[in-house]
Structures are given as C-alpha cells and as structure tokens.
C-alpha cells in the first residue's frame, strides 16, 4: 500500500457560490463528476482498447485491468481512483477507502475525497466521512455533491440547522451548471426539514425561488443573477 494521509475536519463552513464548470455526466454514487465511461477513460489512457475494456467490464474485471496497468505506473492516481470506484460497486468499502487514500497520497483532489467520504459513510465512520466532504469543499466550495452528502450526514445526527445550510449550498452551487435534478433534491431535503424550524422554511423558500428563476433560461440566454444567499 502507498503512503496514507490523515484527514482532519477543517473549519470550513458551506458558502453559497456557483460553479461555472458543467459536467455532462450524471453524478454517480461516489463522485459529482466522474463515471466509468469511454470519455473519462480516454482522459486517463489514450489507448482505445483500454477505454473500451473499462467501459464494458464488470467491476471485478475493471479492478483486474487497472491493477495490470498500475504495475507499469504505480503513481497514476486517476487509475487508482477508478479502482476505488470499482471496489465501491462490489461493496468492498474498506478496500475502497484505502484505495482512495492511496490516490490522495499522490494528489489531493475533490473527487477522490468525495469517493472517500462515500466509503466512510458505508463503513459508518461518519465523522471521517464528514471530514472528507469538508476537505473536498475546502478545495472547491462549489462541490454540490459534497454539500448534499454532508447535509444527509448531519440530518441523520439530528443537526438540522447545519444540515439545512449544506442542503441550501448544494442547491445554489448546482444551479449555475443547470443541474436542476440536484437542485431539486436539495430543495426536497430542505422541505423535509422545514416543518421543524422557521429558519429552514426560509432557506427552502429561497431555493425554490432560485430554481424557478434560473430554470427559465435556455442554453442561449442563461445568465447569472445576483441573489441574496442568506435566506432572508
């Protein structure tokens, strides 16, 4: 195993910022951007046959293929990340967490931290999961996936106000890239909590207004508008 890194929970609070980098791939269980697809595999390895093998193989086969490639380049953090994702798909959560840490030992990347957070959640190591997501947010404070999953973790612990802040940030950070599915998921989460506190009701109402306002723009006239992100 490669060297490990220790992740501690940073003092980073969610901020209501937008992302300007839309991703054509639907967010997956472990990452807001990356999926097993020919496009992403080509980015990692230019050989077409290898791209197809990753795209078509089952998770166990993907791991076998990636391990073969890693024998010639053990520092390829992108391949190591894909190996961790394949391990998640076959419920090898401890191995996946270790693999994501191997990738992070080479390069600190928000997507690798998203995967690590998901693996820790599956292992019921919730403090470590939240720390991983917060670290991802500290790298990219527009990471809607990390915001949303952090909100779920906090909601499950009964920390509803903190959860609401993360859900709201998940919604606003997904709107610029026109990821209305994520925005609506965040809105539904706020609605779920809004019966309990007026503060959360205000957050829910503001996000609903933002979704309605920004969804009317098409690809040709989509623009940024100044909004009050404090929920007042």
Short mmCIF file of C-alpha atoms in Angstrom, two decimals:
data_model
loop_
_atom_site.label_atom_id
_atom_site.label_comp_id
_atom_site.label_asym_id
_atom_site.label_seq_id
_atom_site.Cartn_x
_atom_site.Cartn_y
_atom_site.Cartn_z
CA UNK A 1 0.00 0.00 0.00
CA UNK A 2 1.20 3.51 -0.72
CA UNK A 3 1.64 6.13 1.99
CA UNK A 4 -1.53 7.27 3.71
CA UNK A 5 -2.62 10.74 4.65
CA UNK A 6 -4.59 11.79 7.67
CA UNK A 7 -7.73 13.84 7.17
CA UNK A 8 -8.98 16.10 9.91
CA UNK A 9 -12.18 18.10 9.82
CA UNK A 10 -11.36 21.68 8.72
CA UNK A 11 -13.17 24.72 9.99
CA UNK A 12 -14.86 25.30 6.64
CA UNK A 13 -18.48 26.36 6.54
CA UNK A 14 -20.54 26.00 3.37
CA UNK A 15 -20.72 29.06 1.19
CA UNK A 16 -23.35 29.91 -1.39
CA UNK A 17 -21.28 30.07 -4.56
CA UNK A 18 -21.95 28.87 -8.06
CA UNK A 19 -19.94 26.56 -10.26
CA UNK A 20 -19.05 27.57 -13.82
CA UNK A 21 -17.93 24.11 -14.97
CA UNK A 22 -20.88 21.98 -16.08
CA UNK A 23 -20.29 18.28 -16.35
CA UNK A 24 -22.11 16.23 -18.99
CA UNK A 25 -22.04 13.10 -16.80
CA UNK A 26 -24.81 12.44 -14.29
CA UNK A 27 -23.39 12.45 -10.73
CA UNK A 28 -22.62 8.95 -9.55
CA UNK A 29 -22.67 7.40 -6.10
CA UNK A 30 -19.08 8.36 -5.39
CA UNK A 31 -18.36 11.48 -7.35
CA UNK A 32 -20.09 14.55 -8.66
CA UNK A 33 -18.28 14.45 -11.98
CA UNK A 34 -16.64 11.13 -12.81
CA UNK A 35 -18.20 7.94 -14.09
CA UNK A 36 -16.92 4.83 -15.83
CA UNK A 37 -17.27 5.97 -19.42
CA UNK A 38 -15.22 5.98 -22.56
CA UNK A 39 -14.63 9.72 -22.38
CA UNK A 40 -13.16 9.67 -18.88
CA UNK A 41 -11.18 6.50 -19.53
CA UNK A 42 -9.66 8.11 -22.62
CA UNK A 43 -8.56 11.01 -20.47
CA UNK A 44 -6.68 8.55 -18.28
CA UNK A 45 -5.26 6.37 -21.03
CA UNK A 46 -5.19 7.24 -24.70
CA UNK A 47 -5.40 3.62 -25.84
CA UNK A 48 -8.84 2.96 -27.28
CA UNK A 49 -8.86 -0.72 -26.33
CA UNK A 50 -8.20 0.14 -22.70
CA UNK A 51 -11.04 2.70 -22.78
CA UNK A 52 -13.42 0.07 -24.06
CA UNK A 53 -12.27 -2.51 -21.53
CA UNK A 54 -13.08 -0.17 -18.65
CA UNK A 55 -16.40 0.81 -20.16
CA UNK A 56 -17.63 -2.72 -20.78
CA UNK A 57 -16.10 -4.74 -17.96
CA UNK A 58 -17.82 -5.62 -14.71
CA UNK A 59 -16.29 -4.04 -11.57
CA UNK A 60 -14.11 -7.07 -10.77
CA UNK A 61 -12.77 -7.05 -14.32
CA UNK A 62 -12.14 -3.31 -14.09
CA UNK A 63 -10.04 -3.86 -10.97
CA UNK A 64 -8.05 -6.60 -12.69
CA UNK A 65 -7.43 -4.41 -15.74
CA UNK A 66 -6.45 -1.40 -13.65
CA UNK A 67 -4.08 -3.46 -11.50
CA UNK A 68 -2.32 -4.61 -14.65
CA UNK A 69 -1.87 -1.02 -15.78
CA UNK A 70 -0.68 0.06 -12.34
CA UNK A 71 2.15 -2.46 -12.48
CA UNK A 72 3.77 -0.16 -15.04
CA UNK A 73 2.79 3.14 -13.40
CA UNK A 74 2.05 2.89 -9.69
CA UNK A 75 1.70 6.67 -9.31
CA UNK A 76 -1.24 7.02 -11.72
CA UNK A 77 -3.68 8.50 -9.23
CA UNK A 78 -6.51 8.61 -11.76
CA UNK A 79 -6.34 4.87 -12.27
CA UNK A 80 -6.13 4.32 -8.52
CA UNK A 81 -9.30 6.40 -8.12
CA UNK A 82 -11.12 4.32 -10.72
CA UNK A 83 -10.04 1.20 -8.85
CA UNK A 84 -11.60 2.62 -5.68
CA UNK A 85 -14.84 3.28 -7.52
CA UNK A 86 -14.93 -0.28 -8.80
CA UNK A 87 -14.39 -1.54 -5.27
CA UNK A 88 -17.35 0.53 -4.10
CA UNK A 89 -19.52 -1.10 -6.74
CA UNK A 90 -18.88 -4.55 -5.29
CA UNK A 91 -19.24 -3.38 -1.68
CA UNK A 92 -15.55 -3.57 -0.82
CA UNK A 93 -15.80 -0.44 1.29
CA UNK A 94 -12.69 -0.88 3.44
CA UNK A 95 -10.57 -1.60 0.37
CA UNK A 96 -12.15 1.36 -1.43
CA UNK A 97 -11.35 3.73 1.43
CA UNK A 98 -7.75 2.53 1.45
CA UNK A 99 -7.52 2.90 -2.32
CA UNK A 100 -8.89 6.45 -2.25
CA UNK A 101 -6.32 7.31 0.43
CA UNK A 102 -3.61 5.92 -1.87
CA UNK A 103 -4.81 8.25 -4.63
CA UNK A 104 -4.94 11.18 -2.22
CA UNK A 105 -1.40 10.46 -1.06
CA UNK A 106 -0.35 11.27 -4.63
CA UNK A 107 -2.74 14.13 -5.33
CA UNK A 108 -5.33 15.93 -3.24
CA UNK A 109 -8.43 16.01 -5.43
CA UNK A 110 -12.04 16.82 -4.58
CA UNK A 111 -13.36 13.81 -6.49
CA UNK A 112 -11.11 11.43 -4.60
CA UNK A 113 -12.34 12.98 -1.36
CA UNK A 114 -15.94 12.54 -2.48
CA UNK A 115 -15.24 8.85 -3.02
CA UNK A 116 -13.53 8.59 0.35
CA UNK A 117 -16.49 10.26 2.03
CA UNK A 118 -18.85 7.77 0.45
CA UNK A 119 -16.71 4.80 1.51
CA UNK A 120 -16.51 6.07 5.08
CA UNK A 121 -20.28 6.56 5.13
CA UNK A 122 -20.78 2.94 4.08
CA UNK A 123 -18.41 1.91 6.87
CA UNK A 124 -20.47 4.01 9.32
CA UNK A 125 -17.42 6.15 10.08
CA UNK A 126 -19.49 9.31 9.90
CA UNK A 127 -17.02 11.77 11.40
CA UNK A 128 -14.39 10.72 8.88
CA UNK A 129 -16.96 10.92 6.08
CA UNK A 130 -17.92 14.47 7.03
CA UNK A 131 -14.25 15.43 7.31
CA UNK A 132 -13.59 14.09 3.81
CA UNK A 133 -16.53 16.01 2.34
CA UNK A 134 -15.50 19.20 4.15
CA UNK A 135 -11.99 18.82 2.79
CA UNK A 136 -13.49 18.48 -0.70
CA UNK A 137 -15.45 21.68 -0.10
CA UNK A 138 -12.30 23.47 1.05
CA UNK A 139 -10.78 22.61 -2.33
CA UNK A 140 -13.87 23.53 -4.33
CA UNK A 141 -16.57 25.41 -2.47
CA UNK A 142 -18.95 24.75 -5.36
CA UNK A 143 -18.96 20.97 -4.86
CA UNK A 144 -22.70 20.28 -4.68
CA UNK A 145 -22.20 16.55 -4.12
CA UNK A 146 -20.08 17.13 -1.01
CA UNK A 147 -22.55 19.70 0.32
CA UNK A 148 -25.53 17.41 -0.20
CA UNK A 149 -23.99 14.32 1.37
CA UNK A 150 -22.72 16.39 4.28
CA UNK A 151 -26.27 17.57 4.78
CA UNK A 152 -27.51 13.98 4.88
CA UNK A 153 -24.88 13.05 7.46
CA UNK A 154 -25.81 15.99 9.67
CA UNK A 155 -29.54 15.36 9.27
CA UNK A 156 -29.08 11.78 10.40
CA UNK A 157 -27.39 13.10 13.52
CA UNK A 158 -30.28 15.46 14.25
CA UNK A 159 -28.25 18.59 13.43
CA UNK A 160 -30.98 20.05 11.26
CA UNK A 161 -29.86 23.68 11.08
CA UNK A 162 -26.38 22.74 9.98
CA UNK A 163 -27.85 20.20 7.56
CA UNK A 164 -30.09 22.91 6.10
CA UNK A 165 -27.10 25.15 5.40
CA UNK A 166 -25.39 22.36 3.50
CA UNK A 167 -28.54 21.44 1.55
CA UNK A 168 -29.06 25.08 0.61
CA UNK A 169 -25.46 25.34 -0.60
CA UNK A 170 -25.89 22.10 -2.55
CA UNK A 171 -28.87 23.64 -4.30
CA UNK A 172 -27.33 27.01 -5.12
CA UNK A 173 -23.98 25.55 -6.22
CA UNK A 174 -25.74 23.23 -8.68
CA UNK A 175 -27.89 25.89 -10.32
CA UNK A 176 -25.21 27.58 -12.41
CA UNK A 177 -24.37 24.30 -14.13
CA UNK A 178 -28.09 23.77 -14.66
CA UNK A 179 -28.10 20.59 -12.61
CA UNK A 180 -31.74 21.01 -11.69
CA UNK A 181 -32.03 17.42 -10.52
CA UNK A 182 -29.52 18.09 -7.75
CA UNK A 183 -31.08 21.47 -7.03
CA UNK A 184 -34.49 19.88 -6.61
CA UNK A 185 -33.04 17.12 -4.46
CA UNK A 186 -31.61 19.82 -2.20
CA UNK A 187 -34.96 21.62 -2.17
CA UNK A 188 -36.77 18.41 -1.23
CA UNK A 189 -34.31 17.87 1.59
CA UNK A 190 -35.00 21.38 2.89
CA UNK A 191 -38.72 20.75 2.62
CA UNK A 192 -38.28 17.61 4.68
CA UNK A 193 -36.68 19.66 7.44
CA UNK A 194 -38.76 22.80 7.10
CA UNK A 195 -41.64 21.55 9.23
CA UNK A 196 -39.38 21.81 12.24
CA UNK A 197 -37.92 25.33 12.08
CA UNK A 198 -38.84 28.66 10.54
CA UNK A 199 -35.16 29.25 9.68
CA UNK A 200 -35.18 26.18 7.45
CA UNK A 201 -38.51 27.19 5.89
CA UNK A 202 -36.89 30.44 4.72
CA UNK A 203 -33.99 28.55 3.20
CA UNK A 204 -36.38 26.22 1.40
CA UNK A 205 -38.47 29.10 0.05
CA UNK A 206 -35.41 30.97 -1.24
CA UNK A 207 -34.01 27.90 -3.01
CA UNK A 208 -37.40 27.23 -4.63
CA UNK A 209 -37.42 30.80 -5.95
CA UNK A 210 -33.90 30.41 -7.34
CA UNK A 211 -34.77 27.17 -9.10
CA UNK A 212 -37.86 28.72 -10.65
CA UNK A 213 -35.97 31.84 -11.73
CA UNK A 214 -32.92 30.16 -13.21
CA UNK A 215 -34.73 27.27 -14.88
CA UNK A 216 -36.50 29.65 -17.28
CA UNK A 217 -33.25 30.41 -19.09
CA UNK A 218 -32.31 28.21 -22.00
CA UNK A 219 -28.79 27.39 -23.15
CA UNK A 220 -28.55 30.56 -25.24
CA UNK A 221 -29.58 33.13 -22.68
CA UNK A 222 -28.63 31.52 -19.39
CA UNK A 223 -27.04 34.12 -17.15
CA UNK A 224 -26.00 34.77 -13.57
CA UNK A 225 -28.13 36.95 -11.37
CA UNK A 226 -27.24 38.47 -8.04
CA UNK A 227 -29.19 36.80 -5.28
CA UNK A 228 -29.42 37.07 -1.53
CA UNK A 229 -27.92 33.79 -0.34
CA UNK A 230 -28.54 34.42 3.34
CA UNK A 231 -32.07 33.13 3.12
CA UNK A 232 -33.56 36.42 4.41
#
